[in-house]
Amino acid sequence: MLAQPVTDFLTSSAALCDAVLRLRGHALTEELGRIVRAVLNSPLGEYIPADSASMLLTPPMDAAVAANDDAVPSLSQDVCFDDHYFGRFVVSGGAHYSELDRQHLASLASLLGSVLQVHSVAQRTTHAYVQVEAKLQHQSQILDHIHESVLTMDMSGFIISWNKGAERLFGYTAVEAVGRNILFLYDEEDIGFHDAFLEQGGRLMEVRRKKKNGEVFWASLSLSPLCDINDRSIGLIAYLTDITERKMAEERIHHLAYYDALTSLPNRTLLTKLVDQALMVAQRNKAHGCVLFIDLNRFKLINDTLGRKIGDQLLVEVARRFRTVLRDQDLVARLGGDEFAVGLFDIGQHFEASMVAQKLLATLNAPILIDGHDLRVGGSIGISVYPQDGHDAETLLRLADIAMYRAKQEGGADGDHVAFYSQDMNQGMQERMRIETGLRNALGNGELLLHYQPKYAIPDGKIIGAEALVRWRHPVRGLVPPSEFIPLAEATGLVVQVGEWVLETACAQAQAWKDAGLPPIRLAVNVSAREFTATLPGRVSDTLKRYGLEPSWLELEITESTLMHNIDRVIGIMDRITALGVTLSLDDFGTGYSSLSYLKRFPIDTLKIDRSFTIGIPGDPNDCAIANTIISIAQQLKHKVIAEGVETVEQLAFLKNSGCDEVQGYLFSQPLEAEAFERALRENWRPGRSSRAA
Ligand code: C2E
Ligand code: MG
Ligand code: MG
């Protein structure tokens, strides 16, 4: 067995390495057995791997020559590396094994141990690598399949990765996005936040981003740090979800809560907040502030007569005009109905507020054309001032509201007026509230009554009719004149119920007089603008029928303001009334706007010269000229003319001279209770009586 050529050992070593690299399992065991037999030139020999069942029975041992006399000589050598045991070479069948054989076997085992060790490390590494690769593949699949868009970027915001969700959300492919700076996805408004994002990774925020098609959307963005193997932060991972729909729903809810749906102006809630904020600034700057409370004068009338659709358009136009007239920093809100409020906070002196108020009134009085209607809505404005009247929005609004009512009273039913709040108004307001509740009760408690003021024909001084004038017999205050409650009843709408009562009572009275055999007269009932709706003719006709009263007994007095809107509609109502046989007279004539071109279209019977002109007769040339003009207009239009408020014989003489047909006034009679009027009528119609008018 000596002198084994070295080349054989080398060849076998090479074969051993080759086998380990190429073969596995049984084939490898076989080949190793073959090699060991060749190296030791031994007929028997094998490699027993550690996992072979037989090895479990044979404990590992160093290469040893079993020199038992009885046994066949054999060699065995464990194959190990460090502490790791791979298997064992066992050779036998030779006649004798030398020390050199043992060394060769040891070398072969050592070589095999090393090669198996290297190979198994390499195999494990390859396996681990394959696993890592599979895991990565797995993760990228997950990333691509989740709905969220996930992208990573380096510390400077350059995009490193871009999942399918990001492709779907932004419309850019990974190829288009990776390598670009994240800023290209920002909406202009959000660009300033970029640095803050990078510094504060981990926050959840709502941002605006831009898609490839330019569309800007809302996204929820969560950032978390991207770290390297040593846990050093090298960038950010961004998770984005499209929340545009939710955001829009939120905005809609916000808009509903804080804005008026019709005009899109802030509502009372938002105005209160904004005013309070502005007051804090004003307080710091020691500045003044004002709140203007605006109520449209003729809105209710327009809304009642022309309908809601036109009313709505009118409010939208008013809101638009207010915004145009005011500066950007001024606040304007719709409080509800036809009430608006304006907040001014950078005014030097509070009288500037009244200039603004005048501008607002001017814009309300400029014609508003809607559906062919030429509307002039007018307004009343109350102003409260910070700091003198109040220090918070609620108080300033409340006081401006009170001042607005004063403005309404001072301006009259249709006049535009501005009033600053003052202490005594508060009392006035309480008084107003008292009257309002009192009046509601008055209707139910039968506290209203009518007085009748006779009307006389100038040529013969005969009583040709009477005007029914309402009174309120207040349980505490006594007889309250209509001037103290009719304007309020008009403002609150109560006038409609009052009017129904008056018409009913006047017809009942006329019927009673007729039945009592009194000469036929015309009983005039005042009808306010708010009552003058499409239902009025029907109501009049029903009432007449109910009392069996001829229509010629009834006259309706309407004021000029009633005629100011929607002429065609008003004329339609008038025609239906006159068609019943009821006459119409135009009260307070000359005090409103009376377009002569319209006047001739109205089916009226009588023009009533207002008391304010009668007063100046005959001393005031203007009043005389006006009275004369009214009389000649009436004559040309073939209307009768009556002068009210005649108190002196001079007035009467002038009117008689000018051709006035009828008169009414204290010179002849104050308004009388029904019985007194009846007596006066009987007296007047008695044959042979004398009369001042005649
Ligand atoms: P009006 O329709 O112009 O009524 C004439 C007013 O002048 C009445 O006041 C009458 O008493 C008063 N008057 C008559 N002659 C003279 C005079 O010679 N000198 C003076 N200083 N005054 C005179 P009254 O009764 O206080 O009514 C005021 C206003 O209240 C009425 O003005 C009318 O607009 C309204 N009103 C009265 N009754 C009713 C009603 O039943 N319904 C409606 N809607 N309004 C009414
Ligand atoms: Mg009248
Ligand atoms: Mg009058």
Short mmCIF file of N, CA and C in Angstrom, two decimals, residues 30 41 46 50 94 98 125 199 203 208 248 254 262 283 290 307 317-318 345 419 435-436 469 508 533 546 608 612 614:
data_model
loop_
_atom_site.label_atom_id
_atom_site.label_comp_id
_atom_site.label_asym_id
_atom_site.label_seq_id
_atom_site.Cartn_x
_atom_site.Cartn_y
_atom_site.Cartn_z
N GLU A 30 -22.02 7.70 -2.55
CA GLU A 30 -21.42 6.69 -3.43
C GLU A 30 -20.07 7.13 -3.95
N ASN A 41 -6.67 2.43 -2.01
CA ASN A 41 -6.51 1.22 -2.81
C ASN A 41 -7.08 0.01 -2.06
N GLU A 46 -16.26 3.03 2.54
CA GLU A 46 -17.46 3.84 2.23
C GLU A 46 -17.47 5.12 3.06
N ALA A 50 -23.59 11.65 8.32
CA ALA A 50 -24.09 11.74 9.71
C ALA A 50 -25.59 11.46 9.80
N GLY A 94 -8.54 -4.39 3.08
CA GLY A 94 -7.12 -4.48 2.73
C GLY A 94 -6.41 -5.43 3.70
N SER A 98 -1.21 1.11 6.51
CA SER A 98 -0.01 1.74 7.06
C SER A 98 -0.37 3.09 7.68
N THR A 125 -26.39 30.46 2.43
CA THR A 125 -26.43 31.85 1.97
C THR A 125 -27.34 31.97 0.76
N GLU A 199 -39.44 67.60 8.26
CA GLU A 199 -38.95 67.61 9.63
C GLU A 199 -39.83 66.79 10.55
N ARG A 203 -46.38 62.53 11.20
CA ARG A 203 -47.65 63.21 11.42
C ARG A 203 -48.68 62.74 10.41
N ARG A 208 -53.30 69.10 0.00
CA ARG A 208 -53.83 69.16 -1.36
C ARG A 208 -52.72 68.78 -2.32
N MET A 248 -65.17 67.35 0.75
CA MET A 248 -66.24 68.14 0.17
C MET A 248 -67.51 68.04 1.01
N HIS A 254 -70.10 72.40 6.58
CA HIS A 254 -69.62 73.67 7.12
C HIS A 254 -70.40 74.83 6.49
N LEU A 262 -79.38 80.63 0.32
CA LEU A 262 -79.90 81.39 -0.81
C LEU A 262 -78.87 82.37 -1.37
N GLN A 283 -60.18 96.07 19.82
CA GLN A 283 -59.83 96.38 21.21
C GLN A 283 -58.33 96.61 21.33
N CYS A 290 -68.63 99.19 14.05
CA CYS A 290 -70.07 99.42 13.97
C CYS A 290 -70.75 98.19 13.44
N GLY A 307 -94.78 86.73 -5.27
CA GLY A 307 -94.42 85.32 -5.06
C GLY A 307 -92.99 85.14 -4.60
N GLU A 317 -80.07 89.39 -5.33
CA GLU A 317 -79.55 90.60 -5.95
C GLU A 317 -79.14 91.62 -4.88
N VAL A 318 -79.94 91.71 -3.83
CA VAL A 318 -79.59 92.64 -2.74
C VAL A 318 -78.25 92.23 -2.13
N PHE A 345 -65.20 97.55 10.70
CA PHE A 345 -64.25 97.58 11.82
C PHE A 345 -62.99 98.38 11.59
N ALA A 419 -80.87 105.04 11.71
CA ALA A 419 -80.87 105.54 13.09
C ALA A 419 -79.74 104.88 13.87
N ILE A 435 -97.06 96.42 22.99
CA ILE A 435 -98.17 96.71 22.09
C ILE A 435 -98.48 95.48 21.24
N GLU A 436 -97.40 94.83 20.78
CA GLU A 436 -97.62 93.69 19.88
C GLU A 436 -98.44 92.59 20.57
N LEU A 469 -112.71 104.29 10.85
CA LEU A 469 -111.35 104.40 11.40
C LEU A 469 -111.27 103.56 12.67
N ALA A 508 -121.22 95.05 8.64
CA ALA A 508 -122.31 94.77 9.58
C ALA A 508 -123.00 96.08 9.95
N THR A 533 -103.96 91.68 -1.51
CA THR A 533 -103.47 90.50 -2.23
C THR A 533 -104.62 89.92 -3.05
N ARG A 546 -122.61 87.98 2.75
CA ARG A 546 -123.01 87.52 4.06
C ARG A 546 -123.99 88.49 4.70
N LYS A 608 -107.74 111.25 -2.96
CA LYS A 608 -107.90 111.90 -1.67
C LYS A 608 -106.68 112.76 -1.40
N SER A 612 -101.59 116.61 4.82
CA SER A 612 -100.37 117.43 4.89
C SER A 612 -100.42 118.58 3.89
N THR A 614 -103.53 119.90 2.83
CA THR A 614 -104.67 120.72 3.25
C THR A 614 -104.23 121.73 4.32
#
